[in-house]
Every structure is written in structure tokens, then in C-alpha cells.
CSV table of C-alpha atoms in Angstrom, one decimal:
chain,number,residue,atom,x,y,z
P,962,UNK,CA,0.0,0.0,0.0
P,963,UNK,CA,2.7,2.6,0.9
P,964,UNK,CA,4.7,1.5,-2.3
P,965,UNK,CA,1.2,1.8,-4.4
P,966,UNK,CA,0.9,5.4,-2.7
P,967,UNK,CA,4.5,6.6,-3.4
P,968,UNK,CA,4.2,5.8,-7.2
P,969,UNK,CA,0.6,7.4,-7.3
P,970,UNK,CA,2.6,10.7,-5.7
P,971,UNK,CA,5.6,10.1,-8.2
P,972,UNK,CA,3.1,9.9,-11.1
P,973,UNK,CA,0.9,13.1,-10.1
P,974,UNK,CA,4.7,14.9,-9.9
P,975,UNK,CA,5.5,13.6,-13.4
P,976,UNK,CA,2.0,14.8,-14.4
P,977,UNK,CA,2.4,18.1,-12.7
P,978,UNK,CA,5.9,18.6,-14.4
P,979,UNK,CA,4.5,17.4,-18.1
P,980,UNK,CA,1.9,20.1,-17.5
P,981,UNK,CA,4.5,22.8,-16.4
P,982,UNK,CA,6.9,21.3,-19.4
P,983,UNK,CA,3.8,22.1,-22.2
P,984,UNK,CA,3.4,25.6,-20.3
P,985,UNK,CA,6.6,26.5,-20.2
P,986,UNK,CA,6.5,25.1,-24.0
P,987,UNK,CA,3.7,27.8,-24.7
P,988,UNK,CA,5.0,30.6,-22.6
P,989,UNK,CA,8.6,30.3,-25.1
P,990,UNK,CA,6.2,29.8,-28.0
P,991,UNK,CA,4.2,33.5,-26.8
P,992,UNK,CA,8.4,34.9,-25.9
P,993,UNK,CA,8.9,34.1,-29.1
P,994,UNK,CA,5.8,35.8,-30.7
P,995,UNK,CA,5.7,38.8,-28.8
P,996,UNK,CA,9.7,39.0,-29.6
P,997,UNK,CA,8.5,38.7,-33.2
P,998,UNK,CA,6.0,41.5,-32.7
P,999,UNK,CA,8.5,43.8,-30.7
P,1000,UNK,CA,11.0,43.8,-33.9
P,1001,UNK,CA,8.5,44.5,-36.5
P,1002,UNK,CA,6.9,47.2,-34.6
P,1003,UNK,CA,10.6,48.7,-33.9
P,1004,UNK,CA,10.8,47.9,-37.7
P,1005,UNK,CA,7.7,50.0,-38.0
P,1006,UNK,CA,8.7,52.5,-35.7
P,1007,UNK,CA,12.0,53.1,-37.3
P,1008,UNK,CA,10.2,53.2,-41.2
P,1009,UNK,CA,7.6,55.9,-39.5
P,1010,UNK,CA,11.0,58.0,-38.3
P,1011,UNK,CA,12.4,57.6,-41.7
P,1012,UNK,CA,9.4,58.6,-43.4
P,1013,UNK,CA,9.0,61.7,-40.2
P,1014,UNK,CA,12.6,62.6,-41.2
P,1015,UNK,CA,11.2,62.7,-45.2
P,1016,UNK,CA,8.5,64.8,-44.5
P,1017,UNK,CA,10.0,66.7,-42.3
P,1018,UNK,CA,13.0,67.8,-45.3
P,1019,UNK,CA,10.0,68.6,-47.4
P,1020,UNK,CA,7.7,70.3,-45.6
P,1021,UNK,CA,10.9,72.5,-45.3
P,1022,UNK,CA,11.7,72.2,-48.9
P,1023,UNK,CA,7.9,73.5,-49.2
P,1024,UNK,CA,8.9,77.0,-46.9
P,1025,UNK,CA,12.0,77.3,-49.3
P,1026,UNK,CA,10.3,77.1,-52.4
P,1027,UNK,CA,7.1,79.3,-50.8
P,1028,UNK,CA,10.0,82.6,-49.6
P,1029,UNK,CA,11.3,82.0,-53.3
P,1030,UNK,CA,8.2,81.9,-55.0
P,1031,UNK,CA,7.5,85.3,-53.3
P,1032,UNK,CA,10.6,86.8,-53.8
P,1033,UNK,CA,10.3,85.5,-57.6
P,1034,UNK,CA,6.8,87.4,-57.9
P,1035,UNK,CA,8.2,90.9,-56.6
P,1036,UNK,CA,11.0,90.1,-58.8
P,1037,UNK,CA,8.4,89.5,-61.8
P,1038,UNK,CA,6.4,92.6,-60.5
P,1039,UNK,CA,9.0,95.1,-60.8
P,1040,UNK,CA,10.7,93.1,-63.9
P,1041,UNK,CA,6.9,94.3,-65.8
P,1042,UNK,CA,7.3,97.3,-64.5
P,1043,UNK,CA,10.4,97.8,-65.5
P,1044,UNK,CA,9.8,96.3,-68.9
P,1045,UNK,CA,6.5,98.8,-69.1
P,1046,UNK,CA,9.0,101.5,-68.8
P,1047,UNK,CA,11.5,100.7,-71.2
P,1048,UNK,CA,8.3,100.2,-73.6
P,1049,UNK,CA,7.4,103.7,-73.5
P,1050,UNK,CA,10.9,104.7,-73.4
P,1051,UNK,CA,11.4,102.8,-76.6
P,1052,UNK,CA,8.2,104.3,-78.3
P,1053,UNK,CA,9.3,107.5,-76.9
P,1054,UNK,CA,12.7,107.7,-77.9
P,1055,UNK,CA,12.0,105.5,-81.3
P,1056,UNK,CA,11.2,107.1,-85.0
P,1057,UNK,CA,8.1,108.6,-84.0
P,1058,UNK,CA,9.0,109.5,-81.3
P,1059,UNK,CA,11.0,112.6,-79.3
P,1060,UNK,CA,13.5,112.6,-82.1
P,1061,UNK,CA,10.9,112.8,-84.8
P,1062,UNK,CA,9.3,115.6,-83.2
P,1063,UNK,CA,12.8,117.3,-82.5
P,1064,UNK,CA,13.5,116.8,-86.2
P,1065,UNK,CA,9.7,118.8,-87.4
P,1066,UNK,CA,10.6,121.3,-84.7
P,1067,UNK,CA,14.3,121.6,-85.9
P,1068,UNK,CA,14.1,121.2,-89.8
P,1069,UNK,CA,12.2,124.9,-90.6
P,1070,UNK,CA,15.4,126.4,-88.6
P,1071,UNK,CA,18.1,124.4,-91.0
P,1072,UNK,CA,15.6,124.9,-94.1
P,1073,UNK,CA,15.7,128.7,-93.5
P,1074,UNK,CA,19.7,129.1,-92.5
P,1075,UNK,CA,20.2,126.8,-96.1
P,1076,UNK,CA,18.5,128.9,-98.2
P,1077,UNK,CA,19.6,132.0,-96.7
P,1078,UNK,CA,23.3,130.8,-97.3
P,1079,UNK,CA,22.2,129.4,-100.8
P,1080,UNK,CA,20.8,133.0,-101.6
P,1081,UNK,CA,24.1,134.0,-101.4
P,1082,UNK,CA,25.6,131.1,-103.2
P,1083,UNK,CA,23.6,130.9,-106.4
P,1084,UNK,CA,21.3,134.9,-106.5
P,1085,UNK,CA,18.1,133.2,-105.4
P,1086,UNK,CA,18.3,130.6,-107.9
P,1087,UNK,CA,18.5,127.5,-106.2
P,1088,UNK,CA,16.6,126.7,-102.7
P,1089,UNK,CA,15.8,123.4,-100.7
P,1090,UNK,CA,12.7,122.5,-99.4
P,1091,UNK,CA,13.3,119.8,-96.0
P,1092,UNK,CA,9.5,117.8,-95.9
P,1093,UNK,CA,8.9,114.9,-93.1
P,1094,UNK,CA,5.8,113.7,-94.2
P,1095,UNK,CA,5.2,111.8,-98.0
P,1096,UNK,CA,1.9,110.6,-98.9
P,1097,UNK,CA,1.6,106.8,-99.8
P,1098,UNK,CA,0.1,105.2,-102.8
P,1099,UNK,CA,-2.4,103.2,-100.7
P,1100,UNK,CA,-3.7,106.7,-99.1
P,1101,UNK,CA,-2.5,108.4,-95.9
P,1102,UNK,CA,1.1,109.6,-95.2
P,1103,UNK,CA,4.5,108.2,-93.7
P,1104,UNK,CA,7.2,109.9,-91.9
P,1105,UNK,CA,10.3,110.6,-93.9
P,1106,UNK,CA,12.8,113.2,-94.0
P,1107,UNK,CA,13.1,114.4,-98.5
P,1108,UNK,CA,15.7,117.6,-99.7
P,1109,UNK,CA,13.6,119.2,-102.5
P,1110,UNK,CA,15.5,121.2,-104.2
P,1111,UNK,CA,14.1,124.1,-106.8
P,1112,UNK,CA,16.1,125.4,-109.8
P,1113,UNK,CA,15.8,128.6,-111.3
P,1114,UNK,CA,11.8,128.5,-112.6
P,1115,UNK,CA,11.3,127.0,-109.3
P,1116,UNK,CA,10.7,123.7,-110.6
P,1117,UNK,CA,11.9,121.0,-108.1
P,1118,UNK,CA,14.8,118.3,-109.0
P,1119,UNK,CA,15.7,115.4,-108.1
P,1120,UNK,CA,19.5,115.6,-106.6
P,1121,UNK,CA,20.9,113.5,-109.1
P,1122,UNK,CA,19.4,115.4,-111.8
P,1123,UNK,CA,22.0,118.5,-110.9
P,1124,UNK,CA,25.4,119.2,-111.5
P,1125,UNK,CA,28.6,118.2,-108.9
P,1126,UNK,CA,28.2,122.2,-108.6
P,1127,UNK,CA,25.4,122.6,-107.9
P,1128,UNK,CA,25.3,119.7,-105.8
P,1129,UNK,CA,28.1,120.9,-103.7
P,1130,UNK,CA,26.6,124.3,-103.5
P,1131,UNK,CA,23.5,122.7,-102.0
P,1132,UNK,CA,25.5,120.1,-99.5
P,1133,UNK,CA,27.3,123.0,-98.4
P,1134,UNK,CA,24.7,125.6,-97.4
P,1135,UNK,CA,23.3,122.6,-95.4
P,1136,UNK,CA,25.9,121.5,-93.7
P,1137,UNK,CA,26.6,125.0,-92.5
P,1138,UNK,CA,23.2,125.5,-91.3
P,1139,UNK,CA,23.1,122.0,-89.4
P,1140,UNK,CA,26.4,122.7,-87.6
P,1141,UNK,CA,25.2,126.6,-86.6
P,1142,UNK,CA,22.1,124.9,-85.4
P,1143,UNK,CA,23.7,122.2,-83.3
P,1144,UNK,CA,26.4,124.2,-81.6
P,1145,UNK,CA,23.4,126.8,-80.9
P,1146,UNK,CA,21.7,124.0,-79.7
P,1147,UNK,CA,24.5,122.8,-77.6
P,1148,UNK,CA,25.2,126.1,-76.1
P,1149,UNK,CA,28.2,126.8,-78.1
P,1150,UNK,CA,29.3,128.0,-81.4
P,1151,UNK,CA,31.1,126.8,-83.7
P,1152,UNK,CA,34.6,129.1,-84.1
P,1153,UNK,CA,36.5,127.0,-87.2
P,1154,UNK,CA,35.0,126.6,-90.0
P,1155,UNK,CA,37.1,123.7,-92.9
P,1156,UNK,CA,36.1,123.3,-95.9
P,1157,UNK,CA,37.8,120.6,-97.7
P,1158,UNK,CA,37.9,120.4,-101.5
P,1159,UNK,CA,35.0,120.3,-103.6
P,1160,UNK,CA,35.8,123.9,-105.6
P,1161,UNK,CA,37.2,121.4,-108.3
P,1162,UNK,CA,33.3,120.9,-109.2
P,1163,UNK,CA,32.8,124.9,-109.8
P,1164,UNK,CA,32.5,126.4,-112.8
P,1165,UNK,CA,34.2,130.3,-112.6
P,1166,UNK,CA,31.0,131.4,-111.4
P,1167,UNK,CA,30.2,129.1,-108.9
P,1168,UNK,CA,34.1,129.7,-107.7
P,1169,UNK,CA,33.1,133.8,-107.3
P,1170,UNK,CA,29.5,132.3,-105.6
P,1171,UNK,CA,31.1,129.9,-102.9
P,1172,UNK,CA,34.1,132.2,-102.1
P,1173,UNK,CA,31.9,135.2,-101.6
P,1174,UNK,CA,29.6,133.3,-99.7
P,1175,UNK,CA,32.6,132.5,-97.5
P,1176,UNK,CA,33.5,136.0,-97.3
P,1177,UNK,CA,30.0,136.9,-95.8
P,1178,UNK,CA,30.1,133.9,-93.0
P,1179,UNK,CA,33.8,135.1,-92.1
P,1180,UNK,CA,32.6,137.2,-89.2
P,1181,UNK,CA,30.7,133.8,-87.9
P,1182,UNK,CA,33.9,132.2,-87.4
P,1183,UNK,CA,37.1,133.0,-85.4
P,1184,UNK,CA,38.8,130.9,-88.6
P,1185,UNK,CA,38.0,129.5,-91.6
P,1186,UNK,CA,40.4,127.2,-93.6
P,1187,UNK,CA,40.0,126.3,-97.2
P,1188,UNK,CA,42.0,123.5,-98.4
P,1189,UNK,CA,42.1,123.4,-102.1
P,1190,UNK,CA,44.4,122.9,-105.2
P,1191,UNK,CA,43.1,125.5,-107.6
P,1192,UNK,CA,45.3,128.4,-108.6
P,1193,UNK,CA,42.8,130.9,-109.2
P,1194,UNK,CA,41.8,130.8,-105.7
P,1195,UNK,CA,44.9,131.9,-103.9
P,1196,UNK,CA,44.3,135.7,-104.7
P,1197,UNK,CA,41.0,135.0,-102.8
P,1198,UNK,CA,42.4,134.5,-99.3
P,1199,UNK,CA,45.4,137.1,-98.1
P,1200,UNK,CA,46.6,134.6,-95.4
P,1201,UNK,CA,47.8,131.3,-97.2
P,1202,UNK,CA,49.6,127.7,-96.1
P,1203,UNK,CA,50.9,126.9,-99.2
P,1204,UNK,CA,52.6,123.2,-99.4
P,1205,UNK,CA,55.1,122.2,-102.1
P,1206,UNK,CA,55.9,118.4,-102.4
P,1207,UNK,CA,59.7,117.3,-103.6
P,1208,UNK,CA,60.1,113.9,-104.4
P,1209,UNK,CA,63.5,114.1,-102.8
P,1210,UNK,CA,63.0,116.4,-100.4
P,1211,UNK,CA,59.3,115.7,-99.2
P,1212,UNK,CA,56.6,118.9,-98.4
P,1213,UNK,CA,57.9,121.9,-97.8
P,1214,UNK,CA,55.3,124.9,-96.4
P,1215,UNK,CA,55.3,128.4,-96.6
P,1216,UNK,CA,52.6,131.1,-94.7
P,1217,UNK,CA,52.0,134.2,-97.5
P,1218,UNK,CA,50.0,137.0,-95.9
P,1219,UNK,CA,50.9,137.1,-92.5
């Protein structure tokens, strides 16, 4: 009986520690799990830091791109204003602009001092009309800038249609009343007056025309230099720069009339 007793106690241990055996089997088997679960949620974790970190560099990539964005639109704002500006600059200083309405304002002025130098040049004879506006075949009118010039009968020419002369004659009186006007303009005057060449295309009377005419400007000018290779003109100027060439010796000069 005690022997039956002992193994009936020795069996219930071995059942008892079977039982403990399968729970501690179970408890390693939920260790295990919940050590599974642990790394993929610090998996999880770590992914959500990464992705925080992400975010993070473009939410400020965002604020960048917003202060630039603004900065870009005052930028674009004063760049139209800017180029809204320069537009009317460019219509104001282009053809029809200020320098058209300087040239209508200015041309009367030239066209007088031309023909009142011409007057003295040719008797009357020849004059120049300066015209800005031209009418167009298909109706209306264009800005331009013609030189009309009138003969004798007052019949106009075309430039080409007139002798080197009388071409001169007529590039001269202009470009003496453009350069008054200018240095007028410019708050100056003009004190030296060089006229180079160009009697070669005068006939005798054009020669007497073009150096009388320079005789009645003299008192505009402090000086006025004539360079020319005519003969017949020396008489016409007292104070002369007259320049010999040698072929051995070179150019000589010698100053008559002083």
C-alpha cells in the first residue's frame, strides 16, 4: 500500500511537471511571438522616423520654395514694371517718337539758315525745301525726311538730276546751317570753320558764288580754312599755307600774308 501510494505521488509529480513542461513550451512559444512583434513594430517604428525625417526635409523644402516663389513674384512685378517702362521709353525715344518731333521742330530752322546761305551762293536761284511727311500710294502719309531742291523757274529736282556744282553748293549751305544749329543747340558756337575740297566741281562762277559766300560767313567764325588745289583761288584768301611736295626732299610749307 505505501509502495502503491509513493508511485501514485511520483506519477501526479510527473504529471504536474508534463503540465508545467507544455506551459513552459507555450510561454517560449508567446516569448517568441511577442519578440516577433517587438521587432516589427521597432521595424515599423524606425520606417515611421524615416518617413517623419522625409516629410520633415519637405515640408521645409515647401517653406523654401514658398520665400522663393514670393521673392520670384516681386521680382516678376518690378521686372513688368520695368519692362512697361523701357516700352514707352522705346516708343518715346523710337522714329516717331521725341527725335521725330525734335527733327519737325528743328528742320524749318536748317531749311531757313540753307537757303539764306544758298541765296548768297547761287542769287536766289536755287533753294531746298526739308519735308517729313510723304503721302503713300495706298492713301495716308509716312514719316520721312526728302531735300527738295528748286532750280531757277522754281521747278523742283531730283538731286541726281543736278550738276557736282550745284550739288556741292547745295550740300554746303546745309551742312553749315546743321552745324550753326547744333552748336546753338549745344550752347556753343562753332569758331572753325574747314572746308575741304570740292571747288574742283565749280565752274568760274560758282568759284566767285562759294568764295563770296565764304567771305559773308567770315565774321561767324574765329577761322575759316580752305584747303584746295586750284590756282585761281589763292588771290582770294590774303593769309595762305601753301605746301610744295619734292620727291626728294618731301613737303615743304610756306605762310603768305601774314
Amino acid at each position: 500500500i505505501a509502495l502503491d501510494a509513493e508511485a501514485a505521488s511520483i506519477d501526479g509529480h510527473r504529471s504536474a511537471l508534463r503540465e508545467r513542461l507544455a506551459g513552459r513550451a507555450a510561454a517560449e512559444a508567446e516569448r517568441a511571438s511577442r519578440a516577433a512583434d517587438r521587432d516589427a513594430a521597432s521595424r515599423r517604428l524606425t520606417d515611421a522616423y524615416a518617413r517623419r525625417g522625409a516629410l520633415d526635409e519637405r515640408l521645409e523644402q515647401a517653406r523654401r520654395d514658398r520665400a522663393t516663389l514670393a521673392e520670384t513674384r516681386l521680382e516678376l512685378r518690378d521686372a513688368k514694371r520695368e519692362q512697361t517702362i523701357y516700352s514707352k521709353l522705346k516708343t518715346a525715344f523710337g522714329r516717331h517718337g521725341i527725335p521725330s518731333l525734335i527733327i519737325e521742330e528743328t528742320l524749318p530752322d536748317v531749311e531757313n539758315r540753307a537757303n539764306v546761305i544758298l541765296e548768297r551762293l547761287t542769287g536766289g536761284t536755287t533753294r531746298v525745301a526739308l519735308e517729313t511727311l510723304k503721302d503713300n500710294k495706298t492713301g495716308g502719309t509716312r514719316e520721312t525726311l526728302d531735300i527738295t531742291i528748286t532750280d531757277a523757274q522754281g521747278a523742283p529736282r531730283a538731286y541726281e538730276m543736278y550738276s557736282g556744282g550745284e550739288a556741292f553748293r547745295v550740300n554746303f549751305a546745309l551742312r553749315i546751317a546743321l552745324s550753326q544749329l547744333l552748336a546753338e543747340r549745344a550752347g556753343t558756337q562753332i569758331r572753325t570753320l574747314v572746308v575741304d575740297e570740292g571747288f574742283g566741281t565749280q565752274d568760274a562762277d560758282g568759284l566767285q558764288a562759294l568764295v563770296a559766300a565764304i567771305q559773308t560767313i567770315q565774321d561767324d567764325f574765329d577761322k575759316i580754312v580752305v584747303v584746295t588745289h586750284l590756282e585761281e583761288l589763292k588771290a582770294a584768301f590774303p593769309v595762305r599755307i601753301e605746301v610744295r611736295k619734292d620727291p626728294v626732299t618731301g613737303s615743304t610749307f610756306d605762310i603768305v600774308g601774314v
